[in-house]
Amino acid sequence: MTYYAHKVSIDSKKIEFQTLFDHLTNTARIANDLGQASRLSDFAIYVAAMHDIGKYSSAFQKRLSGSTQKVDHSTAGAIELVEKFQNDENRRFIATLLAYCIAGHHSGLPDYGSVIDTDSECTLQGRLHRKVEDYQAYLSEIDSSKLNLPSKLPIKLSKTFPSFSIAFLTRMIYSILVDADFLDTETFMNQGEKPRGNYPAINELDKTLSQYLQKFGTPSNRINQRRAEILSQCISKANTTPGFFSLTVPTGGGKTFSSLAFALKHAVAFGMDRIIYIIPYTSIIEQNANQFKLVFGEDNVLEHHSNFDWEGRRKLAGQDDTDDDTLTSVDRLRLAAENWDIPIIVSTNVQFFESLFANRSSQCRKIHNLAKSVLIFDEAQMLPRDFLMPCIQSILELVRNYGSSAVFCTATQPSLQRFLPRNVEVRELMDDPQTLYRDFKRVRVRKVGKLTDNDLAIRLNSQNQTLCVVNTRKHAKVIYDLLQEDGRFHLSTLMCPIHRQMTIKAIRECLKSNLPCRVVSTQLIEAGIDIDFPVGYRAMAGLDSIIQAAGRINREGQITSGELIVFEPDSDCVKRVPAFIQQGADVTRSVLEKYSDDPVCIEAIHAYYNELFSLQDPNAFDTAGILRLFEKGLAEPNFDFKTAAEKFKIIDNCSHPIIIPFDENAKGLIDTLRFSPYPRSILRKLQIYTVNVFESEFDAISTAGHIDTINDSIAVLNWPEGYDEKTGLILPGRMVGEGIFL
């Protein structure tokens, strides 16, 4: 009897079948290749060869022939592995790790559960208690005795969190399995491989960047000379042994290209496969991605985040082809977004870290491709503080066990060394960050005490061009309303992303043309947005935020010295400030007292972070208790993968998205959404028209009758007067965003 894994309709009259033996051997071959970078090929081959043996049941074969009976084919391989090695002391533990991967290769990595779990439970223990269809026919085609299951773990265990190391290894093996399974199934279903890969090699990309940078020639002014020296120092350190690095460069120092140059040459020197640039906000990722695309071409940089519009990218590339059989370069990038098999990737903290703690196969496919990568964390001070410990531990695993390097880039380097083992050193790429700070000092920071809203507005109106950054959306709106109408701008997350992009573009044009330009913004303007004001005001906040705001002042050194004025808001609308902003402000006040002559020097930054982190309860860096979910795995591999995935959410899921009919394109997409049975692709396009609000704010808007609900779950604003063309979403009544800092 011939056993089959998949079938595909070629046309109305012809159906082709893939044999189960071919699928298992193909998947094992692909898994072997995918496992090379992480040195997990032996494990990958074994788990791939056994993952679908449940399809050897007659019930599954009947299903391929049209039976509607549901068949659990994923559990069989897990049961077979655990039973096969239950008396093998050296391999029993590892067999259970692989059982997680096989049992979850469709439904996701499960929680371990308990030995008393019944077969109705979705835990690993519950799955292992299930009675499955007879699959023993696999023995006629698969000789498992020829498969070598290693008896030792191929990793160094963390001394602090040893079980986490084992759980991370399981994720890696799982990632290899599901990617190999997807790739072989995709090839069969499409009657041939899709055009994946075939991107330029790392050494070619390194040469391309070098040629691009040569175009700038000899720097003509002091700022550009120092930028060239920063670049040179980064390149000179590229042969340093892989590990942890910091790049402490003042804002405006050109750290984007300097870090990229280091990463490419470092990858060439140590045989690494890709560069992954990780950025805190989607609001600034486009700026960095576009810089990389100018160097390497649109087709060689994967920009992967929630707001990316694939259809828009396709139209811009002139590839708006309705023929589904024609695969364009944009389609190739879209495929690369599934598993990150491309050398240059630009993504977000959310996409990167939530993938590392996900349990679903679609999110986990990319994890194995993080091995042998250079990970660049831009604006490292923005790493999610509530999840800092699990984030750092995951980076540590990639560096220590999977051949990667990590680079923390920022002007305000946080004290991350305290979260790493004592024997792990974070090496600075700059020879003398303090001298760099002095050379790039273009702004004088001055504290003035309390300012009322009216006093602040008078000061802002007296300037032709000025920036004011405050801590809440409510305060931003109040100050904006007090500004002269000519040349005033507002920025906050009450504006949908496309609206913010348009506003930032208009601000840059005003600054370039020396037109009146007074901007009041929340903190979102501080992380990586390239603008340049002669003077600015910053409401008291954490020292890192103050320094980031200073980075938008006299950025290009066009005047002798810019000025950032730090003030204490004397305003009724800031009585409630988020606790973490209040705590940062309290620490900043004490640091400013000590370093009054130069409140944003390197020493002040170190003092700020040391005091701030010392005030925190240790649990504050893992508020969801993620690491505790993996601490029971030494005696037996007791891991709660599913629970961790549910709890690890960097963006607070208590917020509610509201789609804004901002322009004709948005209105057209909303109309299409009403009649679409498969709205996911349309919702992705509508993300740039979405504003997220907290539950109380959403309830106020909904109660006022301003929400139109589509498909019982998708909220659309149906109140034309409720979205201002300058300031964004208007919250009815007194719900004006107190405590919302962005």
Tab-separated table of N, CA, C and O in Angstrom, residues 3 8 30 41 75 100 147 204 233 235 242 277 289 486 541 550 586 621 715:
chain	number	residue	atom	x	y	z
A	3	TYR	N	1.292	5.152	0.976
A	3	TYR	CA	0.756	6.125	1.928
A	3	TYR	C	1.094	7.533	1.451
A	3	TYR	O	2.196	7.800	0.971
A	8	VAL	N	-3.033	17.760	-4.118
A	8	VAL	CA	-3.258	19.077	-4.697
A	8	VAL	C	-3.999	18.908	-6.011
A	8	VAL	O	-3.728	17.971	-6.778
A	30	ILE	N	15.587	19.018	4.333
A	30	ILE	CA	15.535	20.474	4.517
A	30	ILE	C	15.916	20.836	5.947
A	30	ILE	O	16.666	21.789	6.191
A	41	SER	N	21.430	19.911	13.495
A	41	SER	CA	20.963	19.069	12.392
A	41	SER	C	20.563	17.666	12.837
A	41	SER	O	19.571	17.106	12.348
A	75	THR	N	-0.046	13.805	17.210
A	75	THR	CA	0.286	13.238	18.511
A	75	THR	C	1.072	11.936	18.396
A	75	THR	O	1.886	11.605	19.266
A	100	TYR	N	7.449	17.739	22.344
A	100	TYR	CA	6.819	19.060	22.295
A	100	TYR	C	6.691	19.519	20.839
A	100	TYR	O	5.647	20.011	20.408
A	147	LEU	N	18.196	6.411	12.442
A	147	LEU	CA	18.201	7.814	12.873
A	147	LEU	C	18.960	7.921	14.188
A	147	LEU	O	18.702	7.157	15.116
A	204	GLU	N	29.109	40.425	-0.455
A	204	GLU	CA	28.713	41.332	-1.536
A	204	GLU	C	28.021	42.564	-0.972
A	204	GLU	O	28.243	43.688	-1.446
A	233	GLN	N	36.087	53.715	13.475
A	233	GLN	CA	36.274	52.912	14.694
A	233	GLN	C	35.410	51.658	14.668
A	233	GLN	O	35.859	50.571	15.071
A	235	ILE	N	34.384	49.999	12.039
A	235	ILE	CA	34.961	49.072	11.066
A	235	ILE	C	36.203	48.395	11.652
A	235	ILE	O	36.424	47.196	11.475
A	242	PRO	N	32.961	37.406	18.401
A	242	PRO	CA	31.516	37.608	18.579
A	242	PRO	C	31.100	37.607	20.044
A	242	PRO	O	31.710	36.941	20.885
A	277	TYR	N	18.189	44.393	12.181
A	277	TYR	CA	18.154	45.719	12.806
A	277	TYR	C	16.819	45.853	13.527
A	277	TYR	O	15.759	45.814	12.895
A	289	ALA	N	14.683	51.831	7.335
A	289	ALA	CA	14.581	50.876	6.227
A	289	ALA	C	14.836	51.562	4.899
A	289	ALA	O	15.512	51.010	4.021
A	486	ASP	N	-0.344	79.994	12.824
A	486	ASP	CA	0.633	79.963	11.728
A	486	ASP	C	1.835	79.091	12.105
A	486	ASP	O	2.601	79.421	13.007
A	541	ALA	N	11.143	64.650	32.884
A	541	ALA	CA	10.927	63.221	32.634
A	541	ALA	C	12.217	62.500	32.952
A	541	ALA	O	13.125	63.063	33.576
A	550	ALA	N	16.954	66.395	23.397
A	550	ALA	CA	18.086	67.264	23.041
A	550	ALA	C	18.674	66.878	21.691
A	550	ALA	O	19.231	67.727	20.981
A	586	ASP	N	11.672	61.710	38.987
A	586	ASP	CA	12.202	61.867	40.350
A	586	ASP	C	13.704	61.585	40.387
A	586	ASP	O	14.472	62.310	41.037
A	621	PHE	N	11.279	43.786	36.214
A	621	PHE	CA	11.867	43.537	34.906
A	621	PHE	C	11.349	42.242	34.281
A	621	PHE	O	11.817	41.820	33.227
A	715	ALA	N	-13.800	47.911	15.094
A	715	ALA	CA	-14.367	49.224	15.405
A	715	ALA	C	-13.927	50.262	14.385
A	715	ALA	O	-12.738	50.422	14.109
